[in-house]
mmCIF file of C-alpha atoms in Angstrom:
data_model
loop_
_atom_site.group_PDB
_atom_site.id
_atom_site.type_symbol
_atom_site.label_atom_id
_atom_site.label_comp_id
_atom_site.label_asym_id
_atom_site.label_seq_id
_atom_site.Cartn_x
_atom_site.Cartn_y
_atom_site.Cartn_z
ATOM 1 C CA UNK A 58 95.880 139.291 117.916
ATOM 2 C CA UNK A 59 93.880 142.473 118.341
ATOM 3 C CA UNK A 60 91.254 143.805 116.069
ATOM 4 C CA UNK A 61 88.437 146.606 116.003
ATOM 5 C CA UNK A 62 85.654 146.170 114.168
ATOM 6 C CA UNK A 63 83.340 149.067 113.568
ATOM 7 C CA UNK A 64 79.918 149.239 111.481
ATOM 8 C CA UNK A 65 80.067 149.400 107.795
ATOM 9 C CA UNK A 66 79.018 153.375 106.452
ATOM 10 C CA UNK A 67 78.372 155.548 105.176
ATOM 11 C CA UNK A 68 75.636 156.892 107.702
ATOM 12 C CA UNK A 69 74.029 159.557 106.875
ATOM 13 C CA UNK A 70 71.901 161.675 109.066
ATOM 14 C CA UNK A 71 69.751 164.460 108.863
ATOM 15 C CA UNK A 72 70.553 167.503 111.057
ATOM 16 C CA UNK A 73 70.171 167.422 114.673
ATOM 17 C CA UNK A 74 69.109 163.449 115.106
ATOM 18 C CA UNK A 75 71.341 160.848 117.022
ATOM 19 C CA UNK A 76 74.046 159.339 115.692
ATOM 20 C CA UNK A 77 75.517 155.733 116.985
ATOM 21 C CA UNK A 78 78.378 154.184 115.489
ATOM 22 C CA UNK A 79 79.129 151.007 117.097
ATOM 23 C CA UNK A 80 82.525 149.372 117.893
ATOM 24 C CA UNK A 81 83.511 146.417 119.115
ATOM 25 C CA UNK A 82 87.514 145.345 119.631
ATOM 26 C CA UNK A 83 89.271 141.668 120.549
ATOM 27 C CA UNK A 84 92.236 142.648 122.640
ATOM 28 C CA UNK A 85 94.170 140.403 125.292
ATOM 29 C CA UNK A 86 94.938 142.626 128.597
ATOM 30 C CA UNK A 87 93.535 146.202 129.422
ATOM 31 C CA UNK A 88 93.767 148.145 126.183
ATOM 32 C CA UNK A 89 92.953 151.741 125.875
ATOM 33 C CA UNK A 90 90.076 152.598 123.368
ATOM 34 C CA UNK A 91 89.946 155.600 121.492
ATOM 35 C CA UNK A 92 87.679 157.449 118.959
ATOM 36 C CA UNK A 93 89.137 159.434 115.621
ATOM 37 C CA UNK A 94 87.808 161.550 113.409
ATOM 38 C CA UNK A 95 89.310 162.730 110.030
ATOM 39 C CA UNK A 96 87.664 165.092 108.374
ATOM 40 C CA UNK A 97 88.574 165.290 104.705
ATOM 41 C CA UNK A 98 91.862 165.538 102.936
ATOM 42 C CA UNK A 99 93.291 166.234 106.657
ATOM 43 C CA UNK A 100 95.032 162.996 109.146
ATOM 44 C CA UNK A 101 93.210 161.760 111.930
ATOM 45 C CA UNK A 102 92.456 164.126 115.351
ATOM 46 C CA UNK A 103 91.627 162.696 118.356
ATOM 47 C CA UNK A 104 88.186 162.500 119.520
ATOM 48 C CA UNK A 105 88.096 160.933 122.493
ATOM 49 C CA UNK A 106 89.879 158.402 124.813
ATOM 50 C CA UNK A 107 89.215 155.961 127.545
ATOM 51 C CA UNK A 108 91.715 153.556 129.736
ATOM 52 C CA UNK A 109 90.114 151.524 131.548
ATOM 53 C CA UNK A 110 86.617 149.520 132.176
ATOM 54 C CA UNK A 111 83.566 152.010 132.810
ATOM 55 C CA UNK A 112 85.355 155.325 132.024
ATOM 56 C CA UNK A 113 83.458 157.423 129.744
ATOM 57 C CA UNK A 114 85.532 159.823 127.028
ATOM 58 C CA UNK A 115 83.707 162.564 125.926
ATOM 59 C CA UNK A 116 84.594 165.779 123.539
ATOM 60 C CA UNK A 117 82.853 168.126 121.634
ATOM 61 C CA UNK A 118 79.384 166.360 122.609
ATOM 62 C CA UNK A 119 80.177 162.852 121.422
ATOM 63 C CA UNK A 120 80.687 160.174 124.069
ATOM 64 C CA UNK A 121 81.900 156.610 124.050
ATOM 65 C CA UNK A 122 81.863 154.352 127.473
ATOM 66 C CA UNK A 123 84.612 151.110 127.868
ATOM 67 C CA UNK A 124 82.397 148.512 128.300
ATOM 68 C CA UNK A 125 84.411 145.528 128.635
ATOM 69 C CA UNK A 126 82.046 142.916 129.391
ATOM 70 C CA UNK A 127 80.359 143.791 126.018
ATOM 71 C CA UNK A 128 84.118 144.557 124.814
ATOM 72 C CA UNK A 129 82.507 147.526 122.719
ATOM 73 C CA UNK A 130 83.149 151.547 122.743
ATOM 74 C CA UNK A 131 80.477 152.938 121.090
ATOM 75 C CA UNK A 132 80.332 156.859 119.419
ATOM 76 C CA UNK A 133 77.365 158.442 120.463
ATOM 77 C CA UNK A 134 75.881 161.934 119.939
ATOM 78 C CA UNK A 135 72.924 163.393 120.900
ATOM 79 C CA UNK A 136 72.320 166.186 117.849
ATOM 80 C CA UNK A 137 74.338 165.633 115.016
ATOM 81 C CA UNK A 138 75.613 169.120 113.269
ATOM 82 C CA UNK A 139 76.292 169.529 109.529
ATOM 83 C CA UNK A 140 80.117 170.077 110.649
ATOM 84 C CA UNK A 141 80.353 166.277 111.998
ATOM 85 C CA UNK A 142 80.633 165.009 108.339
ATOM 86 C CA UNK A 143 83.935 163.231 108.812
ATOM 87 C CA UNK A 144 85.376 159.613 108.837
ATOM 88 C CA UNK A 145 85.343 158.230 112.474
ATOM 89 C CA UNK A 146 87.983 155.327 113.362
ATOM 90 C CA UNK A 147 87.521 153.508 116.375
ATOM 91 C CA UNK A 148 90.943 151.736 117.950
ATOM 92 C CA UNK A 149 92.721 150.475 120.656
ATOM 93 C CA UNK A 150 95.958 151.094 122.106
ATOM 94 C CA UNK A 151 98.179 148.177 123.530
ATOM 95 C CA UNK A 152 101.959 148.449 122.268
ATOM 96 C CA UNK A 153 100.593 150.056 119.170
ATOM 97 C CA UNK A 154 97.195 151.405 117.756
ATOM 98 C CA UNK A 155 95.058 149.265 115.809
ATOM 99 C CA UNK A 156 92.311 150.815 114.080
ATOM 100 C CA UNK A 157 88.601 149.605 112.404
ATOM 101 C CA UNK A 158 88.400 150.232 108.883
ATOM 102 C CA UNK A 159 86.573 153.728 109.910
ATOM 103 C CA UNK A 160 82.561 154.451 109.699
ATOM 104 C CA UNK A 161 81.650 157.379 107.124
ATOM 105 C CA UNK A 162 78.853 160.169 108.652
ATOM 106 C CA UNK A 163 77.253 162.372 106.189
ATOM 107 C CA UNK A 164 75.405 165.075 107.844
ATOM 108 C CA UNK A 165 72.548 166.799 105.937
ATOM 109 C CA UNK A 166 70.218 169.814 106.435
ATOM 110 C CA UNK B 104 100.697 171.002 122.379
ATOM 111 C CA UNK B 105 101.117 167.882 121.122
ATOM 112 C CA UNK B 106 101.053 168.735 117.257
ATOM 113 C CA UNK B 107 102.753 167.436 114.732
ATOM 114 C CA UNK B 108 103.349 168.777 111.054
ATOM 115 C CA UNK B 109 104.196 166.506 107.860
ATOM 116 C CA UNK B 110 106.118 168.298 104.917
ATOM 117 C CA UNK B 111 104.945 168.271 102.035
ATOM 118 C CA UNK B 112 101.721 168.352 102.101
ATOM 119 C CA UNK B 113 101.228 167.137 98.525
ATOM 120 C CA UNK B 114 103.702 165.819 96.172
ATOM 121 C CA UNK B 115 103.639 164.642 92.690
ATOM 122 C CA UNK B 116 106.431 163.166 91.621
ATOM 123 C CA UNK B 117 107.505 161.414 88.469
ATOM 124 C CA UNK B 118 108.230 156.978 88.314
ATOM 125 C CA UNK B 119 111.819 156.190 89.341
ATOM 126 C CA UNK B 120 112.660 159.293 91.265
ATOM 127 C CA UNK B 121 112.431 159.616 95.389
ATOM 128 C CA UNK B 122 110.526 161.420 97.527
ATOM 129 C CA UNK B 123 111.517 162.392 101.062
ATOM 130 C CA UNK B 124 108.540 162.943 103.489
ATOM 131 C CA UNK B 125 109.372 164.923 106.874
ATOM 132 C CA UNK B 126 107.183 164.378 110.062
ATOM 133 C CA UNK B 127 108.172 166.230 112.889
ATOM 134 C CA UNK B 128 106.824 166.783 116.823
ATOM 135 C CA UNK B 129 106.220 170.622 117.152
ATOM 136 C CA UNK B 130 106.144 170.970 120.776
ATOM 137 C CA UNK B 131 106.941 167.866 122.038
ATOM 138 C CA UNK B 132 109.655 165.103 122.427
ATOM 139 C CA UNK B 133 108.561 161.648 120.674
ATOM 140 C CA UNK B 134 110.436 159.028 121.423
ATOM 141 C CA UNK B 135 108.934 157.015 119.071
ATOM 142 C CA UNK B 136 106.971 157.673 115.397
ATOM 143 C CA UNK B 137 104.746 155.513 113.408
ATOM 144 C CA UNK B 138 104.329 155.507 109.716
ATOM 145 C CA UNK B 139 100.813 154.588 108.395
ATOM 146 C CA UNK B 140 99.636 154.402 104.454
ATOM 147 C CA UNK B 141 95.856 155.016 103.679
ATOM 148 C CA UNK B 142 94.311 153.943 100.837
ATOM 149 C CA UNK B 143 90.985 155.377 99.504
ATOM 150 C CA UNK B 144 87.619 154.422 102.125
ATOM 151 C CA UNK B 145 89.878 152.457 104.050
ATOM 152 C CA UNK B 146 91.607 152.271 107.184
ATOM 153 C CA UNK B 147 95.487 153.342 108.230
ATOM 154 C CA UNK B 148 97.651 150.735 108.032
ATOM 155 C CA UNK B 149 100.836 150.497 110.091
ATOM 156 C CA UNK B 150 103.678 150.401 107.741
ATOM 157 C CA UNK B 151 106.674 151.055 110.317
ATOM 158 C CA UNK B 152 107.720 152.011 113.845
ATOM 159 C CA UNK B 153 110.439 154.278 113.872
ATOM 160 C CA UNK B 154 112.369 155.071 117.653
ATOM 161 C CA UNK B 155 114.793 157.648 117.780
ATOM 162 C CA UNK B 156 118.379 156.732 117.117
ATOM 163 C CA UNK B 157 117.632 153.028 116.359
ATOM 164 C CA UNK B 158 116.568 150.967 113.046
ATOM 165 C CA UNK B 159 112.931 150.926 112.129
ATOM 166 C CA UNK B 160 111.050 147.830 112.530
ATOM 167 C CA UNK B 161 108.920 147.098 109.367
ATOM 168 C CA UNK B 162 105.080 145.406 109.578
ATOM 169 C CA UNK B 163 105.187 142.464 107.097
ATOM 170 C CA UNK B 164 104.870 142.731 103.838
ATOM 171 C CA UNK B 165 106.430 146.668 103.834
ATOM 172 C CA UNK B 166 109.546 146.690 101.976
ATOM 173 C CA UNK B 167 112.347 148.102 104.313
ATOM 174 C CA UNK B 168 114.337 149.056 101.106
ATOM 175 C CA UNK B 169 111.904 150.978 99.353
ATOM 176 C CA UNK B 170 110.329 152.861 102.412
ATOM 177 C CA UNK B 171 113.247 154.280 104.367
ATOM 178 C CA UNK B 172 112.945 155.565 107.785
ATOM 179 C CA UNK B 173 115.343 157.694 109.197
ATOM 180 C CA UNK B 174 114.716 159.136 112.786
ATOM 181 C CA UNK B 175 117.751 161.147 113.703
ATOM 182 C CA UNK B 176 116.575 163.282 116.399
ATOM 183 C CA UNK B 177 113.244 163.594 119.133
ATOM 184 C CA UNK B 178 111.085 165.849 116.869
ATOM 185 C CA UNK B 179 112.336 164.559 113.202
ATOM 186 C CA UNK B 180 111.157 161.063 111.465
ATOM 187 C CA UNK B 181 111.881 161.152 107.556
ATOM 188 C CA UNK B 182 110.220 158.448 105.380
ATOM 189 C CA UNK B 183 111.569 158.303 101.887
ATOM 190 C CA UNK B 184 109.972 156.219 99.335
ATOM 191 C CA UNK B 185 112.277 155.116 96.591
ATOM 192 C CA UNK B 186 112.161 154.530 92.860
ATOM 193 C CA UNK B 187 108.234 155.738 93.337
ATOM 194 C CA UNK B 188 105.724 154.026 91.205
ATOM 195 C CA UNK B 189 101.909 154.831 90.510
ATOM 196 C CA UNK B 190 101.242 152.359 93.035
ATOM 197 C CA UNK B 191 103.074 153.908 95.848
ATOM 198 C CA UNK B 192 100.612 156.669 95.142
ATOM 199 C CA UNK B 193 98.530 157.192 98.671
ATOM 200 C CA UNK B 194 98.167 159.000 101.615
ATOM 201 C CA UNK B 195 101.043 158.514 104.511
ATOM 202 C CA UNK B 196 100.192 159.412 107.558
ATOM 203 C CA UNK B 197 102.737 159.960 110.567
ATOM 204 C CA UNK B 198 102.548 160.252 114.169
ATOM 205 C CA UNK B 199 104.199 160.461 116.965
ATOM 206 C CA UNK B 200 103.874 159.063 120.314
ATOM 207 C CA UNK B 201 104.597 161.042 123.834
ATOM 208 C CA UNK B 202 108.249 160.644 125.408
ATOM 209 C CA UNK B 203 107.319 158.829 129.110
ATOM 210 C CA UNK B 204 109.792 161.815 130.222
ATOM 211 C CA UNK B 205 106.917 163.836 129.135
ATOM 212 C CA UNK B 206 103.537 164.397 131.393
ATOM 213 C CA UNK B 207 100.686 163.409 129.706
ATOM 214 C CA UNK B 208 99.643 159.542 128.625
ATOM 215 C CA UNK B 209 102.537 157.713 127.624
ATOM 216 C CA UNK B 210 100.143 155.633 124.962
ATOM 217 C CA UNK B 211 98.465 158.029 123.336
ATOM 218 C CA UNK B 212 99.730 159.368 119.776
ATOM 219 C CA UNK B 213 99.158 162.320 117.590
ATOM 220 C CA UNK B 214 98.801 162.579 114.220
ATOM 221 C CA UNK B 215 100.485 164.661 111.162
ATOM 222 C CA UNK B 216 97.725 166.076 108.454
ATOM 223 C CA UNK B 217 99.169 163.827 106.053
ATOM 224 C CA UNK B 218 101.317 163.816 102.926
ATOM 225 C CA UNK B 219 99.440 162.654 99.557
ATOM 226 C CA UNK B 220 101.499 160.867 96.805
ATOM 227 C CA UNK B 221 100.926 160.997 93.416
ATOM 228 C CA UNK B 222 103.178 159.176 91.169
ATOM 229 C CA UNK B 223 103.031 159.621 87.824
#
């Protein structure tokens, strides 16, 4: 069956440095891979998407290529802000989403 | 576009009585809802897909008769939970995927805020 597996958290990360939350996913076909964020006491938003091998989905200066020889989607960002403190889900899409068990970022000045 | 509410927001309810959780599609037709349950630091898990005028189908392990979907119309999915008890408490989360009819990716779901549970 499919499964995402995403690092263990909580990260936490001073101001301004990179953040890298790494996902990898077992899927049979050509899922699509998405990033989600949920920031606290609030459901999940949509980060960012990708459908197929190589595309990059980018939003609100994170970024995550489909790389499916690796089979990963990694979250990057170049500057972390305060404001990013949220949960962050990485899943994939095939009939029906199936989602890691979600990465913690704690942001600090 | 694409939002979708959840009512309530937050309910506390006493053991033995129901609770009736709306999810509905704002500005958009949704052929088909999920219903997910979060517990604390964890992930969503899928607890039933609801499609519009049809039966939901149940992940294992959910019990059909205690979590009753109802989804009646394109923009309404209602998830009651019956004869609540402190461990229904949780988060349930709803969403609702994109009608093909509709432009935009067919696959791609949005999410409600979320209702939280509390059973006392």
């Amino acid at each position: 069956g499919n499964s995402v597996t995403q690092m263990e958290g909580p990260v936490t990360l001073s101001e301004e440095a990179f953040l890298t939350i790494n996902c990898t996913y077992t899927a049979t076909g050509y899922p699509s891979l998405f990033w989600y964020v949920q920031y606290p006491g609030e459901g999940l938003q949509l980060l960012l998407k990708a459908t197929k091998a190589d595309d990059k989905g980018s939003n609100k200066g994170f970024e995550a290529t489909y790389r499916k020889e690796t089979t990963s989607f990694h979250l990057e960002k170049g500057s972390v802000q305060v404001s990013d403190s949220a949960v962050y889900f990485c899943a994939l899409s095939s009939n029906k989403l199936t989602f890691g068990t979600g990465t913690q970022l704690k942001v600090e000045l | 576009g694409a939002v979708v509410s959840q009512h309530p927001s937050r309910v506390i309810c006493k053991s033995g009585t129901s609770v009736k959780i709306e999810c509905r599609s704002l500005d958009f037709q949704a052929t088909t809802m999920f219903w997910y349950r979060q517990f604390p630091k964890q992930s969503l898990m899928l607890m039933a897909t609801s499609n519009e005028g049809s039966k939901a189908t149940y992940e294992q392990g959910v019990e059909k008769d205690k979590f009753l979907i109802n989804h009646a119309s394109l923009t309404l999915s209602t998830l009651t939970v019956t004869s609540a008890h402190p461990e229904d408490s949780s988060f349930y989360i709803c969403s609702a995927r994109v009608s093909r009819r509709v432009a935009g990716v067919a696959d791609e779901q949005y999410f409600g805020p979320g209702t939280r549970l509390t059973v006392t």
